Structure formats: structure tokens, C-alpha cells
Tab-separated table of C-alpha atoms in Angstrom:
chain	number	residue	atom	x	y	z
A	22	UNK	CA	-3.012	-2.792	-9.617
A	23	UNK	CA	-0.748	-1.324	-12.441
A	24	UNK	CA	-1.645	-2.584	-15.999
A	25	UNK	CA	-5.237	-3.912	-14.615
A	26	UNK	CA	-7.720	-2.335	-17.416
A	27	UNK	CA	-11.142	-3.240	-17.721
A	28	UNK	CA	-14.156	-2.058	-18.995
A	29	UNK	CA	-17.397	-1.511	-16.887
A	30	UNK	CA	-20.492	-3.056	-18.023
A	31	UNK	CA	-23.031	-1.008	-19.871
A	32	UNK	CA	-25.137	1.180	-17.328
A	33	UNK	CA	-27.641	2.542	-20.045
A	34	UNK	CA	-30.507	-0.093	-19.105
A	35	UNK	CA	-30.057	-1.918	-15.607
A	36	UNK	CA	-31.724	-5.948	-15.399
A	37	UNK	CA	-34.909	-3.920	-13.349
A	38	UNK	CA	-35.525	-1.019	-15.985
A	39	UNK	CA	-35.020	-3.961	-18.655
A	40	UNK	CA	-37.831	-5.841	-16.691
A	41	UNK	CA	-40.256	-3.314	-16.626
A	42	UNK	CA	-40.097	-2.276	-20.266
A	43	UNK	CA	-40.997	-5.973	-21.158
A	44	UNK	CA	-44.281	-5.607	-18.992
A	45	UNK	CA	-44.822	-2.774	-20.622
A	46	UNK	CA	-44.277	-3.920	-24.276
A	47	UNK	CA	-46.479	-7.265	-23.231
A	48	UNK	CA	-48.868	-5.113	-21.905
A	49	UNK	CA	-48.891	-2.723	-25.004
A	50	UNK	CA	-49.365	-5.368	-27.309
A	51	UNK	CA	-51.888	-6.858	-25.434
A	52	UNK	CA	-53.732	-3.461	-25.482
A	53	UNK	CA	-53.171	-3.526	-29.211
A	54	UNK	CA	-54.530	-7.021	-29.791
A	55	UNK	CA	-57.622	-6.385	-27.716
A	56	UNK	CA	-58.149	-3.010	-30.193
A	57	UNK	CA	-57.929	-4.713	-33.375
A	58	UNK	CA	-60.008	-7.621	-32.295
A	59	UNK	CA	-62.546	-4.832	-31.538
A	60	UNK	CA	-62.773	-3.317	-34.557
A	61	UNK	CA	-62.193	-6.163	-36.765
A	62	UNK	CA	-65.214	-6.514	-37.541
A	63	UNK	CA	-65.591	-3.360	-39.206
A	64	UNK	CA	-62.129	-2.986	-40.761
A	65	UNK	CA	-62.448	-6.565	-42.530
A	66	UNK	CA	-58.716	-7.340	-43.708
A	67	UNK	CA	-56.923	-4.122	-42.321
A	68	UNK	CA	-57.684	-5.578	-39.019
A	69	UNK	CA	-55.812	-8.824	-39.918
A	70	UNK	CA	-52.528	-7.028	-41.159
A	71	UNK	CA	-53.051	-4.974	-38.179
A	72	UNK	CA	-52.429	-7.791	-35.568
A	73	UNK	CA	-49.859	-8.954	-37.686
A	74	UNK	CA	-47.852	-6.018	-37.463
A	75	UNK	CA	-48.688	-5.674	-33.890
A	76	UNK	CA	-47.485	-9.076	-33.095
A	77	UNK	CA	-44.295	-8.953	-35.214
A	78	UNK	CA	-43.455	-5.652	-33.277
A	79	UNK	CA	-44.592	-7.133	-30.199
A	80	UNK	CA	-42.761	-10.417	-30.555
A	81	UNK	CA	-39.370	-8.148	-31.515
A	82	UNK	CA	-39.715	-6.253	-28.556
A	83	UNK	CA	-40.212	-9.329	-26.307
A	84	UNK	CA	-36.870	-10.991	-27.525
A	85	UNK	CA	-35.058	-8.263	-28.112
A	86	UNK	CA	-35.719	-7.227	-23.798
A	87	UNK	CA	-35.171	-10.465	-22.853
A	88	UNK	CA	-32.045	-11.030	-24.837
A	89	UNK	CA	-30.733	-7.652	-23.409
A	90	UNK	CA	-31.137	-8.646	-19.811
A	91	UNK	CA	-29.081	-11.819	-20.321
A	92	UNK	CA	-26.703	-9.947	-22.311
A	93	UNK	CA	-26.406	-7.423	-19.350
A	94	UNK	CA	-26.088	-10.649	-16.792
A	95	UNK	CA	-23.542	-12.138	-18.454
A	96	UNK	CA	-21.658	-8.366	-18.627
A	97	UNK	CA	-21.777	-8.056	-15.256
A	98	UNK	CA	-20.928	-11.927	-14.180
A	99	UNK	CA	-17.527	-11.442	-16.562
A	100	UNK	CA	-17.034	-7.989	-15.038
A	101	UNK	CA	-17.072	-9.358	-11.568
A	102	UNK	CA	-15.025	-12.635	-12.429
A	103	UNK	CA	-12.162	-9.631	-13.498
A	104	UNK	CA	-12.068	-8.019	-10.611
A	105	UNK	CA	-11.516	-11.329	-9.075
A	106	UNK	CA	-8.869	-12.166	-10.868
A	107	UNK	CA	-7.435	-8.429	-10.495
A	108	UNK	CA	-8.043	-8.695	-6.527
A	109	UNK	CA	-10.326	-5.757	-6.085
A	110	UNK	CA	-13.815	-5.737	-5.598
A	111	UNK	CA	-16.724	-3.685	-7.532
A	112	UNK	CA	-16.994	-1.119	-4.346
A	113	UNK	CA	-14.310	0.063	-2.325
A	114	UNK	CA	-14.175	-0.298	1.584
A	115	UNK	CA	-13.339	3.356	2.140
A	116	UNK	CA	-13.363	2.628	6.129
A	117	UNK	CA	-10.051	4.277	7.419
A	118	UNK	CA	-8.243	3.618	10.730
A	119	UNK	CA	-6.446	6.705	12.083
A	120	UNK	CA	-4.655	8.358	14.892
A	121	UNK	CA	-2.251	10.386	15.776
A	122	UNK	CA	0.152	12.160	18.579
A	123	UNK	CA	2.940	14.587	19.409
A	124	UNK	CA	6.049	15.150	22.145
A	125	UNK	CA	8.200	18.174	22.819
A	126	UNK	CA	10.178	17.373	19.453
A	127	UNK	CA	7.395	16.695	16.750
A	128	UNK	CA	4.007	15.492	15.791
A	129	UNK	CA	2.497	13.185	14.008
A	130	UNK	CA	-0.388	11.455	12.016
A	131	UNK	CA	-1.171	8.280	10.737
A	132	UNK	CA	-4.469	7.139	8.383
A	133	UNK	CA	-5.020	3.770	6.215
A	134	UNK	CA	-7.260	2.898	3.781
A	135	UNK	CA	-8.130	-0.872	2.354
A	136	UNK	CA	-9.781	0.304	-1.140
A	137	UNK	CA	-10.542	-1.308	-3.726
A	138	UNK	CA	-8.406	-4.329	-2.766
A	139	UNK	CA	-9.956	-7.532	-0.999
A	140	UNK	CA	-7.461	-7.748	1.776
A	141	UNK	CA	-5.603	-5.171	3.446
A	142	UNK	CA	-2.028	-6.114	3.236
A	143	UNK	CA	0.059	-2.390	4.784
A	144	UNK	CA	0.944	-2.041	7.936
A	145	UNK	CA	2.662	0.731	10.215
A	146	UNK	CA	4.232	1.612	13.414
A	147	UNK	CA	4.215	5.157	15.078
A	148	UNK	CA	6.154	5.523	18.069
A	149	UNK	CA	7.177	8.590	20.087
A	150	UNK	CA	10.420	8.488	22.401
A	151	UNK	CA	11.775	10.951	24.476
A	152	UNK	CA	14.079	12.802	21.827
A	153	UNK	CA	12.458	12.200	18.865
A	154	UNK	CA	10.158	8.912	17.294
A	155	UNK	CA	10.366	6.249	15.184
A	156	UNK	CA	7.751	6.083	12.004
A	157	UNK	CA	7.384	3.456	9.312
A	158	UNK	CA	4.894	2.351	6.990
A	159	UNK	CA	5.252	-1.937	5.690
A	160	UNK	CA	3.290	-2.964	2.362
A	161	UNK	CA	2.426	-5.891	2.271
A	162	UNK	CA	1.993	-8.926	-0.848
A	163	UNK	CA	1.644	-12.504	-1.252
A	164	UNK	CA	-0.408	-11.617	1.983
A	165	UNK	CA	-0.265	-9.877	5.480
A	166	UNK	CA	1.941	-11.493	7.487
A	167	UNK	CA	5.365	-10.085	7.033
A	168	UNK	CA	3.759	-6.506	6.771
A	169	UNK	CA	2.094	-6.978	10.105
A	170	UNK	CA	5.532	-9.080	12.047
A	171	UNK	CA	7.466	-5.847	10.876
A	172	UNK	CA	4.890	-2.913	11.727
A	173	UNK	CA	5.135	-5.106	15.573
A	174	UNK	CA	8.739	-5.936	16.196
A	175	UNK	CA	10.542	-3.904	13.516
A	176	UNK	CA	11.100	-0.630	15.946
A	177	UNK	CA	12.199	-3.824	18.345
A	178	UNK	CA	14.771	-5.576	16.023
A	179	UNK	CA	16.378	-1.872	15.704
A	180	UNK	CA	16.611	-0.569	19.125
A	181	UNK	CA	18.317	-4.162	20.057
A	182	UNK	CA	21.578	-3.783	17.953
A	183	UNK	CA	24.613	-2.726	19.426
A	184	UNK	CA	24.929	-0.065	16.768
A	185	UNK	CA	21.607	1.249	18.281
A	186	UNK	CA	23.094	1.067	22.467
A	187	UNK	CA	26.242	3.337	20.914
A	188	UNK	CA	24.243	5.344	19.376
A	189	UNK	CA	25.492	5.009	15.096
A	190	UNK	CA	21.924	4.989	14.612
A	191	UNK	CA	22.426	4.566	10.917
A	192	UNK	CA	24.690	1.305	11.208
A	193	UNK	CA	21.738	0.107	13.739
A	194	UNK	CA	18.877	0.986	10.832
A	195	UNK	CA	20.768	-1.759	8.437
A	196	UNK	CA	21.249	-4.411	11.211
A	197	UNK	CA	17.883	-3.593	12.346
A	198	UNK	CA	16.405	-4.616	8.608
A	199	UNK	CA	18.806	-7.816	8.042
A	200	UNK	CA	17.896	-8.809	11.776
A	201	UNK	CA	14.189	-8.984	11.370
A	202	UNK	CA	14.421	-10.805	7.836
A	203	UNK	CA	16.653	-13.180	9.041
A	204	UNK	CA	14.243	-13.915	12.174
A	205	UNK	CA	11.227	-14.319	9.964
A	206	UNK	CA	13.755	-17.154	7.240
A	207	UNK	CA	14.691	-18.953	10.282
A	208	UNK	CA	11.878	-19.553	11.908
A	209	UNK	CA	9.028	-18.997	9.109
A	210	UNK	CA	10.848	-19.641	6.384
A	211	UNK	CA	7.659	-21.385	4.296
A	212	UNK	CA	5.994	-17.698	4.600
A	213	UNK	CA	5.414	-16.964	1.071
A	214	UNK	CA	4.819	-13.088	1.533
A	215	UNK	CA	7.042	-10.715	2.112
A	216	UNK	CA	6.933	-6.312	2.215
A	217	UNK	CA	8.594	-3.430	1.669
A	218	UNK	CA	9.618	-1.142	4.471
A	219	UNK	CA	10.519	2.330	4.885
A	220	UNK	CA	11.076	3.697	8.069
A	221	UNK	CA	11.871	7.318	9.645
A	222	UNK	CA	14.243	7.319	13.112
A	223	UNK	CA	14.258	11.357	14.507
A	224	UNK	CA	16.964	11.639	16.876
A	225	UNK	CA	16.533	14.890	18.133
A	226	UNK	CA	17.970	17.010	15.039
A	227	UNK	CA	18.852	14.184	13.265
A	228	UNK	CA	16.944	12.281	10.454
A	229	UNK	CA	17.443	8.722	9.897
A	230	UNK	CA	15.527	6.970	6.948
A	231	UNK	CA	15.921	3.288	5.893
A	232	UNK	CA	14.415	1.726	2.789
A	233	UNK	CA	13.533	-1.392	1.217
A	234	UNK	CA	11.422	-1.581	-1.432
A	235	UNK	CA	8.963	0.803	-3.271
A	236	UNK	CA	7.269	2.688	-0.301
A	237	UNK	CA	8.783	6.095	0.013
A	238	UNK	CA	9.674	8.462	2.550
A	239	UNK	CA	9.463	13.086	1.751
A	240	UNK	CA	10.644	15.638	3.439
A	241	UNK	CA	9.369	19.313	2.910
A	242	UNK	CA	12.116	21.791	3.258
A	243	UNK	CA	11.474	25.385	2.195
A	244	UNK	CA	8.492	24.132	0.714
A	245	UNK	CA	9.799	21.690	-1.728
A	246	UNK	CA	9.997	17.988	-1.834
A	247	UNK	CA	13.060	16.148	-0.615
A	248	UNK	CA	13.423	13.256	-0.942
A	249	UNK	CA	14.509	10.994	1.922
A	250	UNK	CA	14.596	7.699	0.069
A	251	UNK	CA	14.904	5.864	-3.644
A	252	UNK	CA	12.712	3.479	-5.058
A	253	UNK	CA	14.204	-0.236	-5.281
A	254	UNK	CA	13.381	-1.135	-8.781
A	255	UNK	CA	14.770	-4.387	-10.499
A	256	UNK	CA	15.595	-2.620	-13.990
A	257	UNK	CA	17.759	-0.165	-11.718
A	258	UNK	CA	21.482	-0.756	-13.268
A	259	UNK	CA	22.560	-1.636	-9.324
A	260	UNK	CA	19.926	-4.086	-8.788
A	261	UNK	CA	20.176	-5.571	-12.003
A	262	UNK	CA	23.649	-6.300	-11.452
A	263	UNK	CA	23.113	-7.881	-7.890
A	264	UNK	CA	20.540	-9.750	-9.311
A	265	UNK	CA	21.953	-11.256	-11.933
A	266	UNK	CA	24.916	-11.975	-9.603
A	267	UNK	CA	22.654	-13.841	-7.245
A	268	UNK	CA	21.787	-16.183	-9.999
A	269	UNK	CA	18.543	-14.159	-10.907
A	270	UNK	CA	17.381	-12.364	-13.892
A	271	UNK	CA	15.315	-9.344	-15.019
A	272	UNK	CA	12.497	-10.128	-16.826
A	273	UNK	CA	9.595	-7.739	-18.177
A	274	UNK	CA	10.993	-5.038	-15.599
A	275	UNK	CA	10.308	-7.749	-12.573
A	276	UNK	CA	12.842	-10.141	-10.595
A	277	UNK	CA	12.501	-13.682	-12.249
A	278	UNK	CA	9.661	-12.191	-14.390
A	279	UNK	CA	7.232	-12.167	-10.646
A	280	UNK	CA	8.213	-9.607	-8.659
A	281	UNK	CA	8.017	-5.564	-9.453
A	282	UNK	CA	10.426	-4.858	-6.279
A	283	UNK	CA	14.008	-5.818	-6.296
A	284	UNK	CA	14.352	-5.173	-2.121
A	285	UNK	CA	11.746	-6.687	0.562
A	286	UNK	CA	11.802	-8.023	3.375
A	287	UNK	CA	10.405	-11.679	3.365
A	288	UNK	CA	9.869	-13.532	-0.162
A	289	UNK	CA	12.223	-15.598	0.529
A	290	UNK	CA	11.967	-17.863	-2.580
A	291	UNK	CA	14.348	-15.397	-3.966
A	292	UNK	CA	17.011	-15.590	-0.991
A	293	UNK	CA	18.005	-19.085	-1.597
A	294	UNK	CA	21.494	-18.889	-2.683
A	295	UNK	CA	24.071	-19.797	-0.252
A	296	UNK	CA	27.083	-18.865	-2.513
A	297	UNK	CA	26.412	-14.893	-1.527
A	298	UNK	CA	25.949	-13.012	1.783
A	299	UNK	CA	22.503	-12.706	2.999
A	300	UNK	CA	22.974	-8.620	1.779
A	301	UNK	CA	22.971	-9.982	-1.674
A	302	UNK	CA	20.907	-11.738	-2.082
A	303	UNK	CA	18.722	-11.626	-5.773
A	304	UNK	CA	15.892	-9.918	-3.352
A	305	UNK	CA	17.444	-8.591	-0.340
A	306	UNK	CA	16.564	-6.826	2.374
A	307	UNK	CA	19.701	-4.751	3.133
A	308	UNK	CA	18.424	-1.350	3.342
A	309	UNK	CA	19.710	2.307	1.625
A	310	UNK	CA	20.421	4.727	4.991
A	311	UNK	CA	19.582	8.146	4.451
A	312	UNK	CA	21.010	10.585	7.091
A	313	UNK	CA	20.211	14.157	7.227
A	314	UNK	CA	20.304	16.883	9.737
A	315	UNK	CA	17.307	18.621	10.575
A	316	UNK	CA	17.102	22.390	10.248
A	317	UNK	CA	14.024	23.535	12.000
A	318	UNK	CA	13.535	26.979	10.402
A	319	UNK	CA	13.149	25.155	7.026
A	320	UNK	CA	12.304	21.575	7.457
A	321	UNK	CA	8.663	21.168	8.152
A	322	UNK	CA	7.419	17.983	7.792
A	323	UNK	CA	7.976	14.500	6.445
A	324	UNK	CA	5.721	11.878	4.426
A	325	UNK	CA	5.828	8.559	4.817
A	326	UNK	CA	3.521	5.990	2.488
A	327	UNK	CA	3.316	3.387	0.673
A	328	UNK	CA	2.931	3.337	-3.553
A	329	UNK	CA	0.040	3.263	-3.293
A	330	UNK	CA	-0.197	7.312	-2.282
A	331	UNK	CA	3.046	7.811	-4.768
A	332	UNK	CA	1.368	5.855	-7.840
A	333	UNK	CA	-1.312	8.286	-7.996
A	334	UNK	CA	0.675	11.195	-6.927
A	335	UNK	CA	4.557	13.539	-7.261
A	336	UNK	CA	6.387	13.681	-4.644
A	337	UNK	CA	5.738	18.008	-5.448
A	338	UNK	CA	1.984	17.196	-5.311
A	339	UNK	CA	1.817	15.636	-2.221
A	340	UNK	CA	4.336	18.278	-0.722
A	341	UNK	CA	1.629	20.982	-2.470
A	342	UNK	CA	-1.868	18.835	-1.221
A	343	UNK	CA	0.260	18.210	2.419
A	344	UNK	CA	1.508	21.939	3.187
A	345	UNK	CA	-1.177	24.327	3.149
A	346	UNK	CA	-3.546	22.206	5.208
A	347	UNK	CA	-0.854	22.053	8.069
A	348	UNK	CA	-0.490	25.893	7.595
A	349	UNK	CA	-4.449	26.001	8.161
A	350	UNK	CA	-3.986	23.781	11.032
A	351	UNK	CA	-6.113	20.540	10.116
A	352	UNK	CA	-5.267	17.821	12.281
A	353	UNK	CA	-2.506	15.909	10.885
A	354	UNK	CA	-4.739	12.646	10.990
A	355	UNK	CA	-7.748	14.001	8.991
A	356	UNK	CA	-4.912	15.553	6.730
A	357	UNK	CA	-4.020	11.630	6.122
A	358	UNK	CA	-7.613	10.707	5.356
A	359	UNK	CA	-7.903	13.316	3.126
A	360	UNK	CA	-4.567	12.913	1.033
A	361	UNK	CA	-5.756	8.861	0.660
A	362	UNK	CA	-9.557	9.619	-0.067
A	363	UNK	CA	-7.943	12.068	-2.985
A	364	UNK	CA	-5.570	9.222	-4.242
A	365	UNK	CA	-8.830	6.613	-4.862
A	366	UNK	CA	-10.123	5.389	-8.009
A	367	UNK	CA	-13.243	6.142	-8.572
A	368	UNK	CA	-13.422	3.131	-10.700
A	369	UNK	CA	-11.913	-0.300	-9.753
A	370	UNK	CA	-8.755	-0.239	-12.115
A	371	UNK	CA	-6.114	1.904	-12.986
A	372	UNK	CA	-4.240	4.114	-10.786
A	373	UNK	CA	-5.441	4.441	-6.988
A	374	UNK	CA	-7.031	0.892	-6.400
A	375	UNK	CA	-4.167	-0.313	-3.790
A	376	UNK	CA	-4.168	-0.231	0.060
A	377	UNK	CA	-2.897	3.141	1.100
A	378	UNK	CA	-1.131	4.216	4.245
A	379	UNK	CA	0.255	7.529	5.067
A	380	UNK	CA	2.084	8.672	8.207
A	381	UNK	CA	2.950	12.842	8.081
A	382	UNK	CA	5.494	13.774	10.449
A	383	UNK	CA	5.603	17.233	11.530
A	384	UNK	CA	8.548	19.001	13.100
A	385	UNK	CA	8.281	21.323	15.637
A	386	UNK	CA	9.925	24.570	15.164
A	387	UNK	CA	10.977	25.195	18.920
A	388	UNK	CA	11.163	22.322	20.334
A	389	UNK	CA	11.142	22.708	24.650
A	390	UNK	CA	14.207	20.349	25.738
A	391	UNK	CA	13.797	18.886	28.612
A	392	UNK	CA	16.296	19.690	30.969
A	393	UNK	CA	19.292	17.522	33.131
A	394	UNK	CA	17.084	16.363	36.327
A	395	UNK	CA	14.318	15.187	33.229
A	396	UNK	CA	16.515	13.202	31.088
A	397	UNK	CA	16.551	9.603	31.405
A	398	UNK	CA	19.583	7.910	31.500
A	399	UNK	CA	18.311	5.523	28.253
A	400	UNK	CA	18.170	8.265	25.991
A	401	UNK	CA	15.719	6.053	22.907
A	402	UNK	CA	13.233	6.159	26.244
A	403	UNK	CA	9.475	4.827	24.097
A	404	UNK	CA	7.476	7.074	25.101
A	405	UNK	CA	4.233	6.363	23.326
A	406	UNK	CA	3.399	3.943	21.015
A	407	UNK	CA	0.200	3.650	19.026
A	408	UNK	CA	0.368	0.897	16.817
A	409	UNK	CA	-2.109	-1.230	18.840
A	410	UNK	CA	-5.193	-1.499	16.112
A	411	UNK	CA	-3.871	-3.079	12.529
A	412	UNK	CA	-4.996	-1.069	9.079
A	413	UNK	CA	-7.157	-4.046	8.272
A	414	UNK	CA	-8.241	-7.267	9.679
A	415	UNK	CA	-5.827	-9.548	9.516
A	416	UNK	CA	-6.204	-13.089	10.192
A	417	UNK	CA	-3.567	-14.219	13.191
A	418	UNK	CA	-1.071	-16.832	12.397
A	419	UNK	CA	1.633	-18.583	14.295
A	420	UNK	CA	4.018	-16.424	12.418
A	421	UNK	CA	2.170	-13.664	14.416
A	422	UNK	CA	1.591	-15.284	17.882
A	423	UNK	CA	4.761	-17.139	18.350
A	424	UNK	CA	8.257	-14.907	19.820
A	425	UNK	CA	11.186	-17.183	18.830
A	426	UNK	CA	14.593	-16.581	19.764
A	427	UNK	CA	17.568	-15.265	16.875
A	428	UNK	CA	18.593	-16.708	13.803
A	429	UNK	CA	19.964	-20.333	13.541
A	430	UNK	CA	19.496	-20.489	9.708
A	431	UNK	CA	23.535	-20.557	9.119
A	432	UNK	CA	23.518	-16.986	7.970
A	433	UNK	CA	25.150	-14.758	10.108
A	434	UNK	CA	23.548	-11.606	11.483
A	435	UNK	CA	26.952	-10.146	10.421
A	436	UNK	CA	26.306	-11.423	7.149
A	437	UNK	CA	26.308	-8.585	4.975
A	438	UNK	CA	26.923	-5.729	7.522
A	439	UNK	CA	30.786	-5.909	8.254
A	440	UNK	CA	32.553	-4.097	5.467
A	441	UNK	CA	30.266	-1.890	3.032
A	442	UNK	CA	33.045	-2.800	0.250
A	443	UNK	CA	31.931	-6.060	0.115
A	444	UNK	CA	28.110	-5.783	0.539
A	445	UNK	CA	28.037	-2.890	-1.732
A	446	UNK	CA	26.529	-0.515	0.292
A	447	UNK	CA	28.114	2.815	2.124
A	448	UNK	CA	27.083	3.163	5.706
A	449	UNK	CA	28.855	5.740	7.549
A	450	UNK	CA	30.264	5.373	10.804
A	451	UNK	CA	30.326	9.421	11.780
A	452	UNK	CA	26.720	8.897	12.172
């Protein structure tokens, strides 16, 4: 909702109070009208000018109630026909959907939020395996669909790759991403939608993050913000240049002048060029990999949400709001619902009027390995997953129901992935 500014209607004199100080100004000047008629005949002419005055006053006062409650009317009737046009609505749905869980290695918890907005368009998946999890949060435009295909299958479309079965989980995070969006053009390709994604693999000491997009991923280490990913903005010197490359241009700090995100999955109106890899595309969804190892004694937890948390709020602040409530030991859930109830508008534009979906991810310090006879030979062993109930009600498609086999679209899963030189991004092998 950035660069949505309105102003409300006037709240001084609501249509009712209106309507009850015309009764009373008809019924005062009634009164009045019934006095001087009284004494009339005693006050000769006075009582003439008298009901004169009275019904010029009275007469005022009549119009000048009436006129105000169609002025107010027609206030509120433009008011609401902006937030139309804005996509939010005059009260918030402030219903969230939470939940959350743990293993030997972390915990977690998850909480969403539609707001002011007239559709809930995020989605997530939280899933705990037997050395670690996988965590992601999807936000959705243009609609629902891709949001929701990816918080379902993405986790899927990861663990699949061969880079995930030999274990370079970092190669398998990029193949994962330019699997999935490659699925959805081949088979959906008139889906106008797309998302970002951000996602968090832990593998036990290990910390995995891929990004796409403007959803953002935190991690608090000796009480400070780190941060795990970047934001994917057109006007970026990087993306401007693959952009422009792809036949695209940067317009008013948007891709083609439309879209404030130069890396989704989905909108595929700007993958259309066949003379680049599918990685470079003008809007691609070739991920950055973040790898970092995961020092217990000072890492303590992670944040993963979507902008609209990190709109409202610094990375520091939500390190600061996060921190002291796990220290008090609030369940990591209600600590969600409470960092997205602080984030809302309290008024229908501005900052802190988008969905908002949070999933904290908190590390244990001593984590209780489990030992040789306990170990399952398939070592990304899903544990728990519980990603069954969507943030928002979500109408089901056949981009939803139907499970198609791989891309046939001509691009090559490959594509993009072989040699970082050429698709321009680094992905190291050690990992």
C-alpha cells in the first residue's frame, strides 16, 4: 500500500447526530412559532418580526442540517470508492492463523494476518526434519495462486534436486527456485500472479537462506540483526543491468513502470524472452544463496516475513520487539501475533495496511543429537509439517488441484544453473 494517502471523512457530526439536531431545530422552531402566535396579540408588530426571525433562523438551520448530511454521504461514498481502488477495506480483518512447533535442533512459530487488504495473498510453509527444518514465508500479488503452489510444493521442488540427494544444499536452494517457476510457466503459464519467496533450510549447524523478491529473512546474533538476505529492488545497479539486458526497462523505480520487485517467482509476462537463459530473465526467479554457519552460543533466533512486517519496521527493531519476549519465554506463536498486531495501521493507508506473515525461528542452544541406532538413513527425514490451514481463504483453482509432471516449456531446468559466470550469480560448491 506504499504511496496510498487519503483522507478520512469528517467524524465531527455522524448522518444520526445530524438527524437528530434537525428534529430538534424543527421542533424548536415549532415551539417558537406556537409562542409568538400566543402572544401576538399583545405584542402587535414585534410579534410579526418575531416569527420572521424565527423562521429565517429556522429555515437556515433546516438546510444547513440537511445539506450537511448529504455532504457527509457523499464523504463517506468517495472515501469508500478509495479504498476500493487502493484494495483495502474501511476495517481491518485482524483474525490471525497461527501455530507453531519444535525438534531436538530448534523451534519455531508462525502467525498471519489479512489486514486491511481485501484478499489475503502470503503464504508459508513450516516444516521440521530430523536435523534441522525448512521455513519460508511467499507474498503473494496479482492474486493467491503462486503464493499458495509455492508455500505447498516449494519444500518439494527442493528436496527433489540432485544437489539436495548429495547434500550441496545451497546448489539445491537455486534449482529448487528455477524448478518450481518453471513448473508453474509450463503448465500455468496464463497465471497472471506471481510472489516473492524467501526461505530458511537449517541443516543441523548450518544456515541456508534463499531469496527472491522483497520478503526478508534476520538472524539475531549477539543480539544484533543479521541479515540473512537482500532486498531485490529494480533500481538496484545489478538488476537494472539484467533488466535492461532482458529487453526491459526501469521506470519510476518499477520493472516496465508495473512492478516494485525485480525477482519473483511467477509474473511471467516479464519472462518472455527467449534470447536469454531462464536465470535472466527481466524478472527472474534465480535466487541469492546465503550460507552461514550456526554458532549456538550466539545465534539465537531467525525472522522470517514478508514487507509487510519490514515496511513498518528495522531490521534492529524487530531484533529489539523479537528478543526480550523470547528471553521472558512467550510462546513463539503469540510472539508472531504480537509483532504483526504492532505493525497495523490504525488507519487504512500508509504504512502497515498489507498482509503480514511472520515465522521466528529459534535455535536451541544444546541441541540433544540423536544417536547412531536413531538416525535414519535419509538424513532430510520430514518430520513434521504444519502447513495444512492457508493464512487466508483462498479460492482453489486448477493451478492448485492439478500435479503435472516437469517442464516441457523448451527451457531447460539447467537453464541458468550450470556455470555461475554466465548466469551471474556465485553459488558455491564447498557447501
Amino acid at each position: 500500500m506504499k504511496g496510498f494517502k487519503t483522507s478520512r471523512p469528517s467524524q465531527r457530526r455522524s448522518p444520526a447526530m445530524s438527524r437528530a439536531t434537525i428534529i430538534y431545530s424543527a421542533a424548536a422552531f415549532i415551539i417558537a412559532i406556537v409562542i409568538s402566535y400566543v402572544i401576538g396579540s399583545e405584542m402587535g408588530p414585534i410579534s410579526i418580526v418575531l416569527t420572521v426571525v424565527l423562521l429565517m433562523y429556522g429555515v437556515f438551520n433546516l438546510a444547513r442540517h440537511i445539506l450537511q448530511i448529504l455532504v457527509i454521504n457523499r464523504e463517506e461514498a468517495n472515501y469508500s470508492n478509495m479504498l476500493r481502488r487502493a484494495d483495502v477495506m474501511q476495517h481491518p480483518n485482524i483474525h490471525k492463523i497461527s501455530n507453531r512447533g519444535e525438534n531436538e535442533w530448534l523451534s519455531y512459530g508462525f502467525s498471519c494476518m489479512q489486514g486491511w487488504r481485501r484478499s489475503m495473498e502470503d503464504d508459508h510453509v513450516t516444516i521440521l526434519t530430523s536435523d534441522g527444518g525448512f521455513f519460508g514465508v511467499f507474498d503473494g500479488h496479482s492474486g493467491a495462486n503462486v503464493a499458495k503452489f509455492c508455500g505447498d510444493r516449494m519444500f518439494e521442488f527442493v528436496s527433489e534436486t540432485e544437489a539436495f540427494k548429495n547434500k550441496n544444499y545451497k546448489q539445491a536452494l537455486y534449482d529448487g527456485f528455477i524448478a518450481i517457476d518453471q513448473h508453474l510457466y509450463s503448465n500455468y503459464r496464463g497465471e497472471k500472479g506471481g510472489c516473492t519467496a524467501v526461505v530458511l533450510l537449517v541443516k543441523g549447524d548450518k544456515l541456508y537462506c534463499g531469496n527472491a523478491g522483497d520478503s526478508r529473512s534476520i538472524l539475531c546474533r549477539d543480539a544484533e540483526a543479521v541479515p540473512l538476505s537482500k532486498d531485490h529492488k529494480p533500481f538496484l545497479p545489478e538488476e537494472q543491468t539484467r533488466i535492461e539486458r532482458a529487453g526491459g526497462y526501469v521506470w519510476n523505480r518499477r520493472v516496465n513502470g508495473a512492478l516494485a520487485l525485480s525477482r519473483a517467482i511467477g509474473d511471467f509476462s516479464f519472462k518472455s524472452n527467449t534470447q536469454v537463459s531462464w536465470a535472466q530473465q527481466a524478472v527472474t526467479s534465480a535466487p541469492e544463496i546465503n550460507c552461514s554457519d550456526l554458532d549456538r552460543s550466539r545465534d539465537e533466533f531467525a525472522v522470517i516475513a514478508c514487507d509487510g512486517i519490514w515496511d513498518v519496521m528495522t531490521n534492529e527493531q524487530v531484533v529489539n520487539f523479537v528478543r526480550p519476549r523470547i528471553q521472558s519465554e512467550t510462546p513463539l506463536d503469540k510472539v508472531a501475533e504480537e509483532l504483526i498486531e504492532s505493525c497495523l495501521s490504525p488507519q487504512p493507508f500508509g504504512l502497515g495496511c498489507d498482509n503480514m506473515s511472520v515465522v521466528i525461528v529459534k535455535f536451541n542452544r544444546h541441541p540433544t543429537l540423536p544417536t547412531a541406532e536413531d538416525v535414519n538413513p535419509r538424513e532430510d527425514q520430514v518430520l513434521h509439517i504444519d502447513n495444512d490451514v492457508a493464512c487466508g481463504a483462498v479460492e482453489q483453482s486448477d493451478l492448485l488441484l492439478t500435479a503435472v509432471s516437469g517442464p516441457e516449456n523448451g527451457f531447460s531446468q539447467r537453464d541458468g544453473c550450470d556455470s555461475s559466470a554466465e548466469n551471474g550469480f556465485t553459488v558455491d560448491d564447498n557447501y
